[in-house]
Amino acid sequence: MLLVLSEEHKEHLSFLPKVDVAVVAEFGRIALEFLRRGTSRKIYEGAARKLCVPVEMVQHGVEGLMFLMTESSKHMISEVDFLDSVLVLGFGEELNQILLQLYLQHHSQIRSVLTLLSSNMPAYHNVEWRLDVQLASRSIRHQAIPMLTLRLLLTRGRDGSTDHSRVLQTDPSTLLHLISTLEAALAAMKTSHTRRILRNIK
C-alpha cells in the first residue's frame, strides 16, 4: 500500500532537504515526543533560532514528519512501500534512508501510542425519530405546535456494541439551526488549518 501525500504535505516536507540529516533525525525525535505529550511552541522557537528560519517552517516540517510516521505506522506499510511513497518528494537517497530508519525503529511504538490515543467517546450508530403535533389545548382550540422527538443510539469501544441511547426533543426551528451549525462545522473540517491540527491528534 502506498501513501497518497497531498500537495500541502509535500510542501511542508520540502524543508527537510535544506537541513542536515542529523537535524532531520532530531525532528523525527521531536515529532515522536510530540505524539506522546503534545506540541510545544517553545521547542519550535528554539529550533527555528538555531536554524535561522521562521518558526512556521520548523513547525510544518515536524508536523509533516509526524503525519508521515503516523500514517505509515497506522497502515503498517512495508519498507518498499514506504520508500515508494516518499519517492514523490524528490529527496536524496540518504534522506530517504533516514526517514525509513525512523519509521522502522519507531512504528511499533507509534502504533501503541495511537491505540492509547484512540477516542473512547460515544459514536453515532443509529437514530429513531417521531414527529408530534399538538393541535389543541384546553385554553386554545386551534393551534399547531410541532415537536420532534429523537432517540440516538450510540456505540462505544472497538467492537461497536451499542452502549446506550439518548432521547432529545426539539422544535423544527431549533433543528434547522442545529443542521446549519453542523454543516458549517463539516465545512470547517475541510480547511487547511483544521487538517494541520488533525495531523497531531490522529
mmCIF file of C-alpha atoms in Angstrom, residues 13-194:
data_model
loop_
_atom_site.group_PDB
_atom_site.id
_atom_site.type_symbol
_atom_site.label_atom_id
_atom_site.label_comp_id
_atom_site.label_asym_id
_atom_site.label_seq_id
_atom_site.Cartn_x
_atom_site.Cartn_y
_atom_site.Cartn_z
ATOM 1 C CA LEU A 13 8.228 18.226 3.980
ATOM 2 C CA SER A 14 10.146 20.152 1.298
ATOM 3 C CA PHE A 15 12.007 21.885 4.146
ATOM 4 C CA LEU A 16 13.839 18.678 5.135
ATOM 5 C CA PRO A 17 16.440 18.547 2.314
ATOM 6 C CA LYS A 18 17.564 22.069 3.282
ATOM 7 C CA VAL A 19 18.907 20.924 6.661
ATOM 8 C CA ASP A 20 21.493 18.390 7.766
ATOM 9 C CA VAL A 21 20.400 14.756 8.130
ATOM 10 C CA ALA A 22 21.178 14.986 11.854
ATOM 11 C CA VAL A 23 18.594 17.768 12.092
ATOM 12 C CA VAL A 24 16.057 15.566 10.279
ATOM 13 C CA ALA A 25 16.699 12.785 12.805
ATOM 14 C CA GLU A 26 16.197 15.315 15.627
ATOM 15 C CA PHE A 27 12.956 16.486 14.011
ATOM 16 C CA GLY A 28 11.849 12.866 13.964
ATOM 17 C CA ARG A 29 12.595 12.543 17.680
ATOM 18 C CA ILE A 30 10.669 15.747 18.398
ATOM 19 C CA ALA A 31 7.740 14.532 16.297
ATOM 20 C CA LEU A 32 7.552 11.282 18.258
ATOM 21 C CA GLU A 33 7.799 13.155 21.559
ATOM 22 C CA PHE A 34 5.005 15.497 20.487
ATOM 23 C CA LEU A 35 2.886 12.500 19.548
ATOM 24 C CA ARG A 36 3.175 11.223 23.119
ATOM 25 C CA ARG A 37 2.963 14.506 25.050
ATOM 26 C CA GLY A 38 1.582 17.135 22.674
ATOM 27 C CA THR A 39 3.263 20.003 20.859
ATOM 28 C CA SER A 40 5.308 22.803 22.401
ATOM 29 C CA ARG A 41 5.711 26.224 20.806
ATOM 30 C CA LYS A 42 8.948 26.816 22.759
ATOM 31 C CA ILE A 43 10.663 23.841 21.117
ATOM 32 C CA TYR A 44 9.652 25.113 17.678
ATOM 33 C CA GLU A 45 11.029 28.552 18.516
ATOM 34 C CA GLY A 46 14.317 27.151 19.846
ATOM 35 C CA ALA A 47 14.881 25.020 16.753
ATOM 36 C CA ALA A 48 13.972 27.946 14.470
ATOM 37 C CA ARG A 49 16.564 30.194 16.170
ATOM 38 C CA LYS A 50 19.311 27.587 15.739
ATOM 39 C CA LEU A 51 18.469 27.094 12.057
ATOM 40 C CA CYS A 52 17.762 30.802 11.386
ATOM 41 C CA VAL A 53 14.437 30.015 9.746
ATOM 42 C CA PRO A 54 10.812 31.028 10.510
ATOM 43 C CA VAL A 55 9.083 29.146 13.317
ATOM 44 C CA GLU A 56 6.278 28.121 10.948
ATOM 45 C CA MET A 57 8.782 26.351 8.683
ATOM 46 C CA VAL A 58 10.078 24.245 11.560
ATOM 47 C CA GLN A 59 6.551 23.567 12.788
ATOM 48 C CA HIS A 60 5.392 22.441 9.356
ATOM 49 C CA GLY A 61 8.439 20.218 8.958
ATOM 50 C CA VAL A 62 7.884 18.484 12.304
ATOM 51 C CA GLU A 63 4.131 18.154 11.720
ATOM 52 C CA GLY A 64 4.783 16.775 8.254
ATOM 53 C CA LEU A 65 7.122 14.149 9.699
ATOM 54 C CA MET A 66 4.597 13.330 12.402
ATOM 55 C CA PHE A 67 1.873 12.802 9.800
ATOM 56 C CA LEU A 68 4.163 10.684 7.603
ATOM 57 C CA MET A 69 5.164 8.421 10.502
ATOM 58 C CA THR A 70 1.684 8.044 11.984
ATOM 59 C CA GLU A 71 0.030 7.267 8.646
ATOM 60 C CA SER A 72 2.759 4.771 7.724
ATOM 61 C CA SER A 73 2.510 3.079 11.127
ATOM 62 C CA LYS A 74 -1.284 3.083 11.086
ATOM 63 C CA HIS A 75 -1.346 1.181 7.781
ATOM 64 C CA MET A 76 1.760 -0.913 8.622
ATOM 65 C CA ILE A 77 3.232 -0.332 5.190
ATOM 66 C CA SER A 78 6.329 -2.295 4.149
ATOM 67 C CA GLU A 79 9.826 -0.906 3.654
ATOM 68 C CA VAL A 80 9.430 -0.955 -0.120
ATOM 69 C CA ASP A 81 6.053 0.808 0.018
ATOM 70 C CA PHE A 82 7.430 3.419 2.395
ATOM 71 C CA LEU A 83 10.329 4.236 0.078
ATOM 72 C CA ASP A 84 7.996 4.304 -2.925
ATOM 73 C CA SER A 85 5.665 6.659 -1.009
ATOM 74 C CA VAL A 86 8.419 9.190 -0.244
ATOM 75 C CA LEU A 87 9.871 8.864 -3.744
ATOM 76 C CA VAL A 88 7.422 11.516 -4.990
ATOM 77 C CA LEU A 89 9.037 14.019 -2.615
ATOM 78 C CA GLY A 90 12.236 14.023 -4.672
ATOM 79 C CA PHE A 91 14.544 13.518 -1.681
ATOM 80 C CA GLY A 92 18.048 12.117 -1.976
ATOM 81 C CA GLU A 93 18.857 8.512 -1.101
ATOM 82 C CA GLU A 94 20.478 9.425 2.229
ATOM 83 C CA LEU A 95 17.430 11.366 3.417
ATOM 84 C CA ASN A 96 15.072 8.614 2.284
ATOM 85 C CA GLN A 97 17.082 6.085 4.295
ATOM 86 C CA ILE A 98 16.995 8.341 7.382
ATOM 87 C CA LEU A 99 13.203 8.535 7.122
ATOM 88 C CA LEU A 100 12.979 4.778 6.603
ATOM 89 C CA GLN A 101 15.082 4.099 9.701
ATOM 90 C CA LEU A 102 12.903 6.455 11.744
ATOM 91 C CA TYR A 103 9.846 4.533 10.594
ATOM 92 C CA LEU A 104 11.323 1.073 11.196
ATOM 93 C CA GLN A 105 12.665 1.967 14.652
ATOM 94 C CA HIS A 106 9.505 3.560 15.952
ATOM 95 C CA HIS A 107 6.470 2.180 14.082
ATOM 96 C CA SER A 108 5.583 -0.295 16.851
ATOM 97 C CA GLN A 109 5.838 2.436 19.485
ATOM 98 C CA ILE A 110 3.756 4.797 17.343
ATOM 99 C CA ARG A 111 1.036 2.174 16.942
ATOM 100 C CA SER A 112 0.959 1.726 20.721
ATOM 101 C CA VAL A 113 0.590 5.481 21.223
ATOM 102 C CA LEU A 114 -2.163 5.661 18.602
ATOM 103 C CA THR A 115 -4.000 2.862 20.388
ATOM 104 C CA LEU A 116 -3.836 4.788 23.674
ATOM 105 C CA LEU A 117 -4.999 7.952 21.938
ATOM 106 C CA SER A 118 -7.991 6.287 20.309
ATOM 107 C CA SER A 119 -11.140 8.060 21.434
ATOM 108 C CA ASN A 120 -13.470 6.307 23.827
ATOM 109 C CA MET A 121 -16.217 8.856 23.308
ATOM 110 C CA PRO A 122 -19.680 7.619 22.268
ATOM 111 C CA ALA A 123 -20.169 7.475 18.495
ATOM 112 C CA TYR A 124 -23.329 7.693 16.407
ATOM 113 C CA HIS A 125 -24.880 4.344 15.470
ATOM 114 C CA ASN A 126 -28.489 4.990 14.508
ATOM 115 C CA VAL A 127 -31.389 7.378 15.056
ATOM 116 C CA GLU A 128 -35.105 6.867 15.599
ATOM 117 C CA TRP A 129 -37.486 9.808 15.355
ATOM 118 C CA ARG A 130 -41.138 10.745 15.794
ATOM 119 C CA LEU A 131 -42.995 13.931 14.855
ATOM 120 C CA ASP A 132 -45.747 15.056 17.233
ATOM 121 C CA VAL A 133 -48.083 17.959 16.510
ATOM 122 C CA GLN A 134 -50.242 19.484 19.243
ATOM 123 C CA LEU A 135 -53.435 20.656 17.549
ATOM 124 C CA ALA A 136 -55.349 21.968 20.556
ATOM 125 C CA SER A 137 -55.241 22.507 24.285
ATOM 126 C CA ARG A 138 -57.768 23.379 26.983
ATOM 127 C CA SER A 139 -57.139 27.088 26.547
ATOM 128 C CA ILE A 140 -56.509 27.206 22.793
ATOM 129 C CA ARG A 141 -58.647 25.073 20.495
ATOM 130 C CA HIS A 142 -56.917 25.747 17.185
ATOM 131 C CA GLN A 143 -53.144 25.580 17.141
ATOM 132 C CA ALA A 144 -50.307 23.620 15.552
ATOM 133 C CA ILE A 145 -47.188 23.116 17.642
ATOM 134 C CA PRO A 146 -44.826 20.573 16.041
ATOM 135 C CA MET A 147 -42.260 18.779 18.179
ATOM 136 C CA LEU A 148 -39.640 16.298 17.013
ATOM 137 C CA THR A 149 -38.500 13.505 19.335
ATOM 138 C CA LEU A 150 -35.158 11.840 18.536
ATOM 139 C CA ARG A 151 -33.653 8.721 20.060
ATOM 140 C CA LEU A 152 -29.915 8.498 19.356
ATOM 141 C CA LEU A 153 -28.347 5.037 19.578
ATOM 142 C CA LEU A 154 -24.674 5.354 20.485
ATOM 143 C CA THR A 155 -21.757 2.940 20.410
ATOM 144 C CA ARG A 156 -18.562 2.838 22.383
ATOM 145 C CA GLY A 157 -15.417 0.750 22.016
ATOM 146 C CA ARG A 158 -13.854 -1.122 19.141
ATOM 147 C CA ASP A 159 -16.438 -3.881 18.964
ATOM 148 C CA GLY A 160 -19.083 -1.330 18.013
ATOM 149 C CA SER A 161 -21.582 -2.675 20.521
ATOM 150 C CA THR A 162 -24.499 -0.399 21.385
ATOM 151 C CA ASP A 163 -23.662 1.217 24.691
ATOM 152 C CA HIS A 164 -26.596 3.478 25.427
ATOM 153 C CA SER A 165 -29.107 5.881 23.930
ATOM 154 C CA ARG A 166 -30.106 9.497 24.354
ATOM 155 C CA VAL A 167 -33.609 10.931 23.879
ATOM 156 C CA LEU A 168 -33.840 14.509 22.622
ATOM 157 C CA GLN A 169 -36.782 16.773 21.886
ATOM 158 C CA THR A 170 -36.708 19.875 19.724
ATOM 159 C CA ASP A 171 -38.886 22.141 17.630
ATOM 160 C CA PRO A 172 -38.308 22.461 13.838
ATOM 161 C CA SER A 173 -36.658 25.908 14.004
ATOM 162 C CA THR A 174 -34.080 24.735 16.545
ATOM 163 C CA LEU A 175 -33.453 21.620 14.462
ATOM 164 C CA LEU A 176 -32.809 23.741 11.358
ATOM 165 C CA HIS A 177 -30.361 25.885 13.325
ATOM 166 C CA LEU A 178 -28.608 22.735 14.547
ATOM 167 C CA ILE A 179 -28.340 21.404 10.991
ATOM 168 C CA SER A 180 -26.822 24.658 9.704
ATOM 169 C CA THR A 181 -24.313 24.683 12.574
ATOM 170 C CA LEU A 182 -23.245 21.086 11.861
ATOM 171 C CA GLU A 183 -22.921 21.828 8.141
ATOM 172 C CA ALA A 184 -20.679 24.793 8.973
ATOM 173 C CA ALA A 185 -18.560 22.519 11.185
ATOM 174 C CA LEU A 186 -18.222 19.980 8.363
ATOM 175 C CA ALA A 187 -17.122 22.756 6.018
ATOM 176 C CA ALA A 188 -14.536 23.896 8.570
ATOM 177 C CA MET A 189 -13.137 20.346 8.678
ATOM 178 C CA LYS A 190 -12.019 20.777 5.058
ATOM 179 C CA THR A 191 -9.854 23.837 5.703
ATOM 180 C CA SER A 192 -6.049 23.588 5.684
ATOM 181 C CA HIS A 193 -5.860 24.922 9.260
ATOM 182 C CA THR A 194 -8.044 22.079 10.542
#
